[in-house]
Short mmCIF file of C-alpha atoms and ligand atoms in Angstrom, two decimals:
data_model
loop_
_atom_site.label_atom_id
_atom_site.label_comp_id
_atom_site.label_asym_id
_atom_site.label_seq_id
_atom_site.Cartn_x
_atom_site.Cartn_y
_atom_site.Cartn_z
CA MET L 1 -1.23 -63.37 5.87
CA LYS L 2 -3.26 -64.22 8.94
CA PRO L 3 -0.97 -63.93 12.14
CA ARG L 4 -2.25 -65.15 15.42
CA ILE L 5 -3.90 -62.19 17.19
CA HIS L 6 -4.14 -62.66 21.08
CA LYS L 7 -6.26 -60.52 22.71
CA GLY L 8 -7.65 -60.61 26.84
CA SER L 9 -11.25 -61.50 27.48
CA LEU L 10 -13.67 -60.46 30.11
CA LYS L 11 -13.88 -63.97 31.72
CA ALA L 12 -12.84 -63.06 35.35
CA GLU L 13 -14.06 -66.17 37.31
CA GLY L 14 -11.34 -67.31 39.64
CA LEU L 15 -9.01 -63.89 39.10
CA ARG L 16 -7.71 -61.76 42.43
CA PHE L 17 -8.01 -58.15 41.92
CA ALA L 18 -6.54 -55.11 44.48
CA ILE L 19 -7.80 -51.61 44.19
CA VAL L 20 -5.72 -48.84 45.58
CA ALA L 21 -7.88 -46.03 45.93
CA SER L 22 -6.94 -42.40 47.37
CA CYS L 23 -9.08 -40.65 49.82
CA TRP L 24 -8.90 -37.08 48.30
CA ASN L 25 -11.99 -35.65 46.85
CA ASP L 26 -13.77 -39.14 48.14
CA PHE L 27 -17.15 -37.85 47.41
CA LEU L 28 -15.77 -38.69 43.95
CA THR L 29 -13.26 -41.57 44.20
CA SER L 30 -15.91 -43.87 46.02
CA ARG L 31 -18.00 -43.46 43.10
CA LEU L 32 -14.94 -44.77 41.11
CA ILE L 33 -14.55 -47.83 43.69
CA GLU L 34 -18.30 -48.41 43.51
CA GLY L 35 -18.14 -48.32 39.51
CA ALA L 36 -14.82 -50.79 39.79
CA LEU L 37 -16.90 -52.98 42.04
CA GLY L 38 -19.84 -52.94 39.70
CA GLY L 39 -17.68 -53.99 36.84
CA LEU L 40 -15.81 -56.68 38.61
CA GLU L 41 -19.09 -58.27 39.95
CA LYS L 42 -20.74 -57.88 36.48
CA LEU L 43 -18.00 -59.83 35.16
CA GLY L 44 -18.33 -62.83 37.92
CA VAL L 45 -15.47 -61.79 40.35
CA LEU L 46 -16.42 -62.77 43.97
CA GLU L 47 -16.15 -60.46 46.57
CA GLU L 48 -13.39 -62.82 48.59
CA ASP L 49 -11.49 -62.23 45.46
CA ILE L 50 -11.15 -58.34 45.83
CA GLU L 51 -9.23 -55.96 48.38
CA ILE L 52 -9.37 -52.67 48.64
CA PHE L 53 -6.46 -50.45 49.78
CA ARG L 54 -6.79 -46.84 50.84
CA VAL L 55 -4.16 -44.47 50.73
CA PRO L 56 -4.06 -40.59 51.53
CA GLY L 57 -3.79 -38.93 48.27
CA ALA L 58 -3.24 -40.25 44.42
CA PHE L 59 0.59 -39.28 45.05
CA GLU L 60 0.74 -42.29 47.35
CA ILE L 61 -1.13 -44.69 45.07
CA PRO L 62 1.83 -45.82 43.63
CA LEU L 63 4.07 -47.22 46.76
CA ILE L 64 0.97 -49.24 47.97
CA ALA L 65 0.33 -50.22 44.34
CA LEU L 66 3.73 -51.70 43.93
CA LYS L 67 3.63 -53.41 47.38
CA VAL L 68 0.45 -54.85 46.46
CA ALA L 69 1.54 -56.25 43.10
CA GLU L 70 4.82 -57.41 44.78
CA SER L 71 2.92 -59.63 46.83
CA GLY L 72 2.19 -61.68 43.89
CA LYS L 73 -1.50 -62.36 45.58
CA PHE L 74 -3.35 -60.67 42.72
CA ASP L 75 -3.52 -60.53 38.87
CA ALA L 76 -4.45 -57.25 38.49
CA ILE L 77 -4.31 -53.76 40.49
CA ILE L 78 -6.74 -51.27 39.76
CA CYS L 79 -5.57 -47.76 40.82
CA LEU L 80 -8.38 -45.13 41.48
CA GLY L 81 -8.13 -41.74 42.46
CA THR L 82 -9.14 -37.70 41.49
CA ILE L 83 -7.26 -34.90 41.35
CA ILE L 84 -8.61 -31.54 40.14
CA ARG L 85 -6.87 -28.66 39.26
CA GLY L 86 -6.29 -25.96 41.54
CA GLU L 87 -4.70 -22.65 41.51
CA THR L 88 -1.13 -23.48 41.79
CA PRO L 89 1.16 -26.15 39.59
CA HIS L 90 0.57 -28.66 42.45
CA PHE L 91 -2.11 -30.04 40.00
CA GLU L 92 0.70 -31.20 37.61
CA TYR L 93 3.19 -32.47 39.68
CA VAL L 94 0.48 -34.87 41.71
CA ALA L 95 -0.76 -36.13 38.56
CA GLY L 96 2.47 -36.29 36.70
CA GLU L 97 3.96 -38.44 39.36
CA THR L 98 0.84 -40.63 39.78
CA THR L 99 0.71 -41.20 36.54
CA LYS L 100 4.72 -42.46 36.25
CA GLY L 101 4.20 -44.03 39.34
CA ILE L 102 1.58 -46.06 38.45
CA SER L 103 2.83 -47.21 34.82
CA LEU L 104 6.41 -48.32 36.67
CA VAL L 105 4.05 -50.52 39.02
CA SER L 106 3.40 -52.46 35.79
CA VAL L 107 6.61 -52.30 34.02
CA LYS L 108 8.75 -53.03 37.00
CA THR L 109 6.21 -56.09 38.58
CA GLY L 110 4.78 -57.80 35.52
CA ILE L 111 1.30 -57.23 37.01
CA PRO L 112 -0.99 -54.82 35.17
CA ALA L 113 -1.18 -51.52 37.14
CA ILE L 114 -4.38 -49.75 35.74
CA PHE L 115 -4.80 -46.27 35.39
CA GLY L 116 -8.24 -45.68 36.78
CA ILE L 117 -7.56 -41.95 37.73
CA VAL L 118 -9.85 -39.20 37.03
CA THR L 119 -7.58 -35.88 36.13
CA ALA L 120 -9.79 -32.96 35.57
CA ASP L 121 -9.97 -28.91 35.77
CA THR L 122 -13.37 -28.55 37.47
CA VAL L 123 -15.26 -30.37 39.94
CA GLU L 124 -18.08 -30.56 37.30
CA GLN L 125 -15.90 -32.47 35.00
CA ALA L 126 -14.67 -35.13 37.36
CA THR L 127 -18.48 -35.61 38.31
CA ASN L 128 -19.30 -36.41 34.90
CA ARG L 129 -16.48 -39.45 35.00
CA ALA L 130 -17.26 -40.71 38.45
CA GLY L 131 -20.46 -42.00 37.38
CA GLY L 132 -22.01 -39.19 35.59
CA LYS L 133 -22.74 -37.82 31.79
CA ALA L 134 -19.05 -39.43 30.76
CA GLY L 135 -19.54 -42.53 32.11
CA ASN L 136 -17.55 -44.22 35.23
CA LYS L 137 -14.00 -44.54 35.10
CA GLY L 138 -13.81 -46.75 37.87
CA TYR L 139 -15.81 -49.32 35.74
CA GLU L 140 -13.95 -48.84 32.73
CA ALA L 141 -10.85 -49.47 34.82
CA ALA L 142 -12.20 -53.03 36.28
CA LEU L 143 -12.73 -54.00 32.62
CA ALA L 144 -9.32 -52.92 31.37
CA ALA L 145 -7.99 -54.95 34.62
CA VAL L 146 -9.91 -58.05 33.24
CA GLU L 147 -8.62 -57.90 29.91
CA MET L 148 -5.23 -57.03 31.15
CA ALA L 149 -4.77 -59.91 33.45
CA THR L 150 -6.49 -62.66 30.97
CA LEU L 151 -3.88 -61.51 28.46
CA CYS L 152 -1.10 -61.82 30.78
CA LYS L 153 -2.57 -65.05 32.09
CA LEU L 154 -2.71 -66.22 28.04
CA ILE L 155 0.60 -65.21 27.31
CA LYS L 156 2.15 -67.25 30.41
CA GLU L 157 0.16 -70.31 29.25
CA ASN L 158 -0.40 -70.35 26.26
CA LEU L 159 2.33 -69.56 23.88
N1 INI K 201 -4.43 -35.56 45.86
C1 INI K 201 -5.12 -35.96 45.30
O1 INI K 201 -5.51 -37.44 45.27
N2 INI K 201 -5.82 -35.14 44.40
C2 INI K 201 -5.89 -33.72 44.33
O2 INI K 201 -6.79 -33.36 43.87
C3 INI K 201 -4.87 -33.59 45.26
N3 INI K 201 -4.25 -31.98 45.32
O3 INI K 201 -5.48 -31.19 44.58
O4 INI K 201 -3.54 -31.57 45.77
C4 INI K 201 -4.10 -34.38 45.82
N4 INI K 201 -3.18 -33.73 46.63
C5 INI K 201 -2.41 -34.91 47.50
C6 INI K 201 -1.33 -35.21 47.32
O5 INI K 201 -1.85 -36.98 46.43
C7 INI K 201 -0.47 -36.15 48.44
O6 INI K 201 -1.68 -36.89 49.21
C8 INI K 201 0.11 -34.82 49.46
O7 INI K 201 0.72 -34.41 48.86
C9 INI K 201 0.83 -36.07 50.20
O8 INI K 201 1.73 -36.41 49.73
#
């Protein structure tokens, strides 16, 4: 048996993307934004097809991602932020709600909302994931956004 396999591509020309990024730990989140922009540019997305929305902290990302998704103007939403563990359970609450909220945006609207949130125990771990030794989660999120946007388009137009 050889059933058809459907997979998105990295052909991003003509697609529109929103980035929703928090301001907390901006010395790291700004690197995630740079990484995401680099990824989108590499795949042929034009500057005018990208809008960036800044929110105070990661906890605020889901609401704005939802509103942006509901606008119907974007093929995918790239959510970026950095949550670093402190001495209290605060981290768990913020990280948990941010994760659930972003996932809900996708499922509720049908527009891919990509999880480009770095959750780390230390600044060093987060730095490694924001353009350091462990890559750039913003760049990876941009590629996932293109793959998901093209897969959604394929399902809508070709099934
Ligand atoms: N927000 C973050 O984006 N990262 C964090 O590490 C963080 N910590 O550690 O507290 C954080 N908190 C703020 C939160 O996201 C909200 O902005 C705030 O609670 C107001 O709703």
